[in-house]
Amino acid sequence: CYGANTFGKTSETALCLKFLASGSEIVVGSTKISYGSVTPPLIAADWLGRTFWELLTQGVPAGEALRRAKTEAHVLIALGDLAGIYGGEETTRRVSDLAIACVNAAVNFLLRDAHAKGVLDLPDPESPANDCGWIILAMGKLGAHELNYSSDIDLIVFFDGQTQALKDRYEGVEIFAKLTRRLVRILQERTSDGYVFRTDLRLRPDPGSTPVAIPVEMALNYYESRGQNWERAAMIKALPVAGDIAAGEAFLKELTPYIWRKYLDYAAIA
């Protein structure tokens, strides 16, 4: 079902969609896909969440489960795209929503795992992201919902050192840096199932000398005293997408005077 033409023309994709429209199904991996799967209201991101947790309950390792679920969800988007059901803007939005769903699934899995092992003391293990203090910001194309099929994802990771989820606040950097490294490994590890999304953390402040997860207070001090013009521009597209969304929104609100300067000098304009 990976033809190059749109629905209505004589192509493998058109024949596939007509086959689905007749009430039949196709099988992709472990998934049966019907025609309703590639039209609203079902979103591939919703499909991913359900499939990922179903595979986990079957004992499939988290990385493999997420790769398989993402592949199946990608097929739903591709079918709608190639059949002409989705336009370009709709396709990029759905691919971006899928990437956000992947990051959320991995983050929630890691938070639950950290709570179960006693590393974190989450206030609400059933909704692990609530007040967890772990902030995942999407940057660039992902932050603007402009991903294409081959895009990597740019993330910046912060954490609230005052979060009640930390048993010892002095261990915050070590704990959240380790969680972040595991997150990246789940997302971009290449196996026979492929990979989820290539992930880049290098847009964070001073990436050569800072941990992969940075305390919020340290980040605010950096941006206010040493932030570069390109970092200011990059923050325009920043979007909290996983982890503690409320803390992420509060961080961006605090950063608003830096992002949107009241006055511009020659260096900023140039």
Coordinates of C-alpha atoms in Angstrom, one line a residue:
C1 CA 0.0 0.0 0.0
Y2 CA 2.9 2.4 -0.7
G3 CA 2.1 3.6 -4.2
A4 CA 2.9 7.1 -5.2
N5 CA -0.4 8.3 -6.6
T6 CA -3.5 9.5 -4.9
F7 CA -6.9 7.8 -4.3
G8 CA -8.9 7.7 -7.5
K9 CA -6.0 6.9 -9.8
T10 CA -4.8 3.4 -10.9
S11 CA -2.1 2.7 -8.2
E12 CA -1.4 0.3 -5.5
T13 CA -2.5 2.8 -2.9
A14 CA -5.8 3.5 -4.7
L15 CA -6.5 -0.2 -5.0
C16 CA -5.6 -0.7 -1.3
L17 CA -8.0 2.1 -0.2
K18 CA -10.8 0.8 -2.4
F19 CA -10.2 -2.7 -0.9
L20 CA -10.5 -1.2 2.6
A21 CA -13.6 0.8 1.6
S22 CA -15.3 -2.4 0.5
G23 CA -15.3 -3.5 4.2
S24 CA -12.2 -5.7 4.0
E25 CA -9.1 -5.3 6.2
I26 CA -5.3 -5.4 5.7
V27 CA -2.8 -6.5 8.3
V28 CA 0.3 -4.5 9.1
G29 CA 2.5 -6.2 11.7
S30 CA 0.1 -7.4 14.4
T31 CA -2.6 -4.9 13.5
K32 CA -5.7 -5.1 11.4
I33 CA -6.5 -1.9 9.6
S34 CA -9.9 -1.0 8.2
Y35 CA -10.9 2.0 6.0
G36 CA -12.3 3.8 9.1
S37 CA -8.8 3.8 10.5
V38 CA -7.5 6.3 7.9
T39 CA -10.4 8.7 8.2
P40 CA -11.4 11.0 11.1
P41 CA -12.2 10.7 13.9
L42 CA -9.5 8.1 14.7
I43 CA -6.0 9.7 14.9
A44 CA -2.9 7.6 14.5
A45 CA -1.6 9.1 17.8
D46 CA -4.5 7.6 19.6
W47 CA -3.8 4.2 17.9
L48 CA -0.2 4.4 19.1
G49 CA -1.2 4.9 22.7
R50 CA -3.5 2.0 22.8
T51 CA -1.2 -0.3 20.9
F52 CA 1.8 0.5 23.0
W53 CA 0.2 -0.3 26.3
E54 CA -1.4 -3.4 24.9
L55 CA 2.0 -4.7 23.8
L56 CA 3.5 -3.8 27.2
T57 CA 0.8 -5.9 29.0
Q58 CA 1.8 -8.8 26.7
G59 CA 5.4 -8.6 28.0
V60 CA 6.9 -6.9 25.0
P61 CA 9.9 -4.7 26.0
A62 CA 9.1 -1.0 26.0
G63 CA 11.4 0.0 23.2
E64 CA 10.2 -2.8 20.9
A65 CA 6.6 -2.1 21.8
L66 CA 6.9 1.6 20.9
R67 CA 8.7 0.9 17.7
R68 CA 6.0 -1.5 16.5
A69 CA 3.2 0.8 17.6
K70 CA 4.8 3.8 15.8
T71 CA 5.3 1.8 12.6
E72 CA 1.6 0.8 12.6
A73 CA 0.5 4.3 13.3
H74 CA 2.8 5.7 10.6
V75 CA 1.0 3.4 8.1
L76 CA -2.3 4.9 9.0
I77 CA -1.0 8.4 8.3
A78 CA 0.7 7.3 5.1
L79 CA -2.5 5.7 3.8
G80 CA -4.5 8.8 4.4
D81 CA -1.8 10.9 2.8
L82 CA -1.2 8.8 -0.3
A83 CA -5.0 8.4 -0.8
G84 CA -5.5 12.2 -0.8
I85 CA -7.6 12.1 2.3
Y86 CA -5.1 14.3 4.1
G87 CA -3.5 17.4 2.6
G88 CA 0.0 18.5 3.3
E89 CA -0.8 20.5 6.4
E90 CA -2.9 17.8 7.9
T91 CA -0.3 15.2 7.2
T92 CA 2.5 17.1 9.0
R93 CA 0.2 17.8 11.9
R94 CA -0.6 14.1 12.3
V95 CA 3.0 13.1 12.0
S96 CA 3.8 15.7 14.7
D97 CA 1.0 14.5 16.9
L98 CA 2.4 10.9 16.5
A99 CA 5.8 12.0 17.6
I100 CA 4.4 13.8 20.6
A101 CA 2.4 10.7 21.4
C102 CA 5.6 8.6 21.2
V103 CA 7.4 10.9 23.6
N104 CA 4.5 10.9 26.0
A105 CA 4.2 7.1 26.0
A106 CA 8.0 6.7 26.7
V107 CA 8.0 9.4 29.4
N108 CA 5.0 8.0 31.2
F109 CA 6.5 4.5 31.0
L110 CA 9.8 5.7 32.5
L111 CA 8.1 7.7 35.2
R112 CA 6.0 4.7 36.3
D113 CA 9.2 2.6 36.3
A114 CA 11.1 5.1 38.4
H115 CA 8.2 5.3 40.9
A116 CA 8.0 1.5 41.1
K117 CA 11.7 1.3 41.8
G118 CA 11.6 3.9 44.5
V119 CA 13.7 6.4 42.5
L120 CA 10.8 8.9 42.4
D121 CA 7.8 9.4 44.7
L122 CA 5.1 10.5 42.2
P123 CA 2.1 12.2 43.7
D124 CA -0.2 10.4 41.3
P125 CA 1.3 7.2 39.9
E126 CA -1.9 6.6 37.8
S127 CA -1.2 9.9 36.0
P128 CA 2.6 9.9 36.3
A129 CA 3.3 13.2 34.5
N130 CA 1.2 15.3 36.9
D131 CA 3.5 17.3 39.1
C132 CA 6.5 15.1 38.3
G133 CA 8.8 18.1 37.6
W134 CA 10.2 16.6 34.4
I135 CA 9.7 19.0 31.6
I136 CA 10.0 18.0 27.9
L137 CA 10.0 20.9 25.4
A138 CA 9.6 20.3 21.7
M139 CA 11.5 22.6 19.5
G140 CA 11.8 23.4 15.8
K141 CA 9.5 21.5 13.5
L142 CA 8.0 19.4 16.2
G143 CA 7.1 22.4 18.3
A144 CA 5.4 24.0 15.3
H145 CA 3.7 20.7 14.2
E146 CA 5.6 20.7 11.0
L147 CA 7.3 17.3 11.0
N148 CA 7.6 15.3 7.8
Y149 CA 8.1 11.5 7.6
S150 CA 11.9 11.6 7.8
S151 CA 12.3 14.4 10.4
D152 CA 14.2 14.0 13.6
I153 CA 12.9 15.6 16.7
D154 CA 14.5 18.4 18.7
L155 CA 13.9 18.3 22.5
I156 CA 15.1 20.4 25.4
V157 CA 14.7 18.8 28.9
F158 CA 14.4 20.7 32.1
F159 CA 13.3 19.7 35.6
D160 CA 11.9 21.5 38.6
G161 CA 14.4 20.9 41.5
Q162 CA 11.7 21.7 44.0
T163 CA 9.3 19.0 42.8
Q164 CA 7.9 16.8 45.6
A165 CA 8.6 13.7 43.4
L166 CA 12.2 14.0 44.3
K167 CA 13.1 12.3 47.6
D168 CA 16.4 14.1 47.7
R169 CA 16.6 17.4 45.8
Y170 CA 20.4 17.1 45.6
E171 CA 19.9 14.0 43.4
G172 CA 17.7 15.8 40.8
V173 CA 20.3 16.2 38.1
E174 CA 21.5 12.6 38.3
I175 CA 17.9 11.2 38.4
F176 CA 16.5 13.2 35.6
A177 CA 19.6 13.1 33.4
K178 CA 19.4 9.3 33.7
L179 CA 15.7 9.3 32.8
T180 CA 16.4 11.5 29.8
R181 CA 19.2 9.3 28.5
R182 CA 16.8 6.3 28.7
L183 CA 14.2 8.3 26.9
V184 CA 16.6 9.1 24.0
R185 CA 17.6 5.4 23.9
I186 CA 14.0 4.2 23.6
L187 CA 13.2 6.8 20.9
Q188 CA 16.2 6.4 18.6
E189 CA 17.7 2.9 19.2
R190 CA 17.9 1.1 15.9
T191 CA 16.9 -2.6 15.9
S192 CA 15.3 -5.0 13.4
D193 CA 12.0 -3.1 14.1
G194 CA 13.6 0.2 13.0
Y195 CA 13.6 3.2 15.3
V196 CA 10.9 5.5 16.7
F197 CA 12.3 9.0 16.0
R198 CA 15.9 10.3 15.8
T199 CA 16.3 12.6 18.8
D200 CA 18.5 15.7 19.2
L201 CA 19.1 17.4 22.6
R202 CA 21.7 19.9 21.4
L203 CA 19.5 22.9 21.5
R204 CA 19.7 23.1 25.3
P205 CA 21.8 25.8 26.9
D206 CA 25.6 25.2 26.4
P207 CA 25.2 21.6 25.4
G208 CA 28.9 20.9 25.6
S209 CA 29.1 21.5 29.3
T210 CA 25.6 21.0 30.7
P211 CA 23.7 17.8 31.7
V212 CA 21.0 16.5 29.3
A213 CA 18.4 17.5 31.9
I214 CA 18.9 21.0 33.3
P215 CA 17.4 22.5 36.5
V216 CA 14.8 25.2 35.7
E217 CA 16.6 27.8 37.8
M218 CA 19.9 27.2 36.1
A219 CA 18.2 27.5 32.7
L220 CA 16.5 30.8 33.5
N221 CA 19.8 32.3 34.8
Y222 CA 21.5 31.2 31.6
Y223 CA 18.9 32.6 29.2
E224 CA 18.7 35.9 31.1
S225 CA 22.5 36.4 31.3
R226 CA 24.1 34.5 28.4
G227 CA 21.3 33.6 26.0
Q228 CA 22.1 34.0 22.3
N229 CA 19.8 35.6 19.7
W230 CA 19.4 32.2 17.9
E231 CA 18.3 30.7 21.2
R232 CA 15.7 33.4 21.6
A233 CA 14.4 32.7 18.1
A234 CA 14.4 29.0 18.7
M235 CA 12.3 29.4 21.8
I236 CA 9.5 31.0 19.7
K237 CA 8.5 27.5 18.6
A238 CA 9.0 25.8 22.0
L239 CA 6.1 23.7 23.2
P240 CA 5.7 21.6 26.3
V241 CA 4.8 18.1 25.0
A242 CA 5.4 15.6 27.7
G243 CA 6.1 15.2 31.4
D244 CA 4.9 18.0 33.6
I245 CA 3.1 20.2 31.1
A246 CA 2.0 22.8 33.7
A247 CA 5.6 23.3 34.8
G248 CA 6.7 23.6 31.2
E249 CA 4.1 26.3 30.6
A250 CA 5.1 28.1 33.7
F251 CA 8.8 28.0 32.6
L252 CA 7.9 29.5 29.1
K253 CA 5.8 32.2 30.8
E254 CA 8.8 33.1 33.0
L255 CA 11.0 33.2 29.9
T256 CA 8.6 35.4 27.9
P257 CA 10.5 38.7 28.5
Y258 CA 13.6 37.0 27.1
I259 CA 11.9 35.5 24.1
W260 CA 9.9 38.7 23.2
R261 CA 12.3 41.6 23.9
K262 CA 10.7 45.0 24.5
Y263 CA 13.5 46.7 22.6
L264 CA 15.8 45.5 19.8
D265 CA 19.4 46.5 19.3
Y266 CA 21.5 46.2 16.1
A267 CA 22.9 42.8 17.0
A268 CA 19.4 41.4 17.5
I269 CA 18.2 42.7 14.2
A270 CA 21.3 41.6 12.3

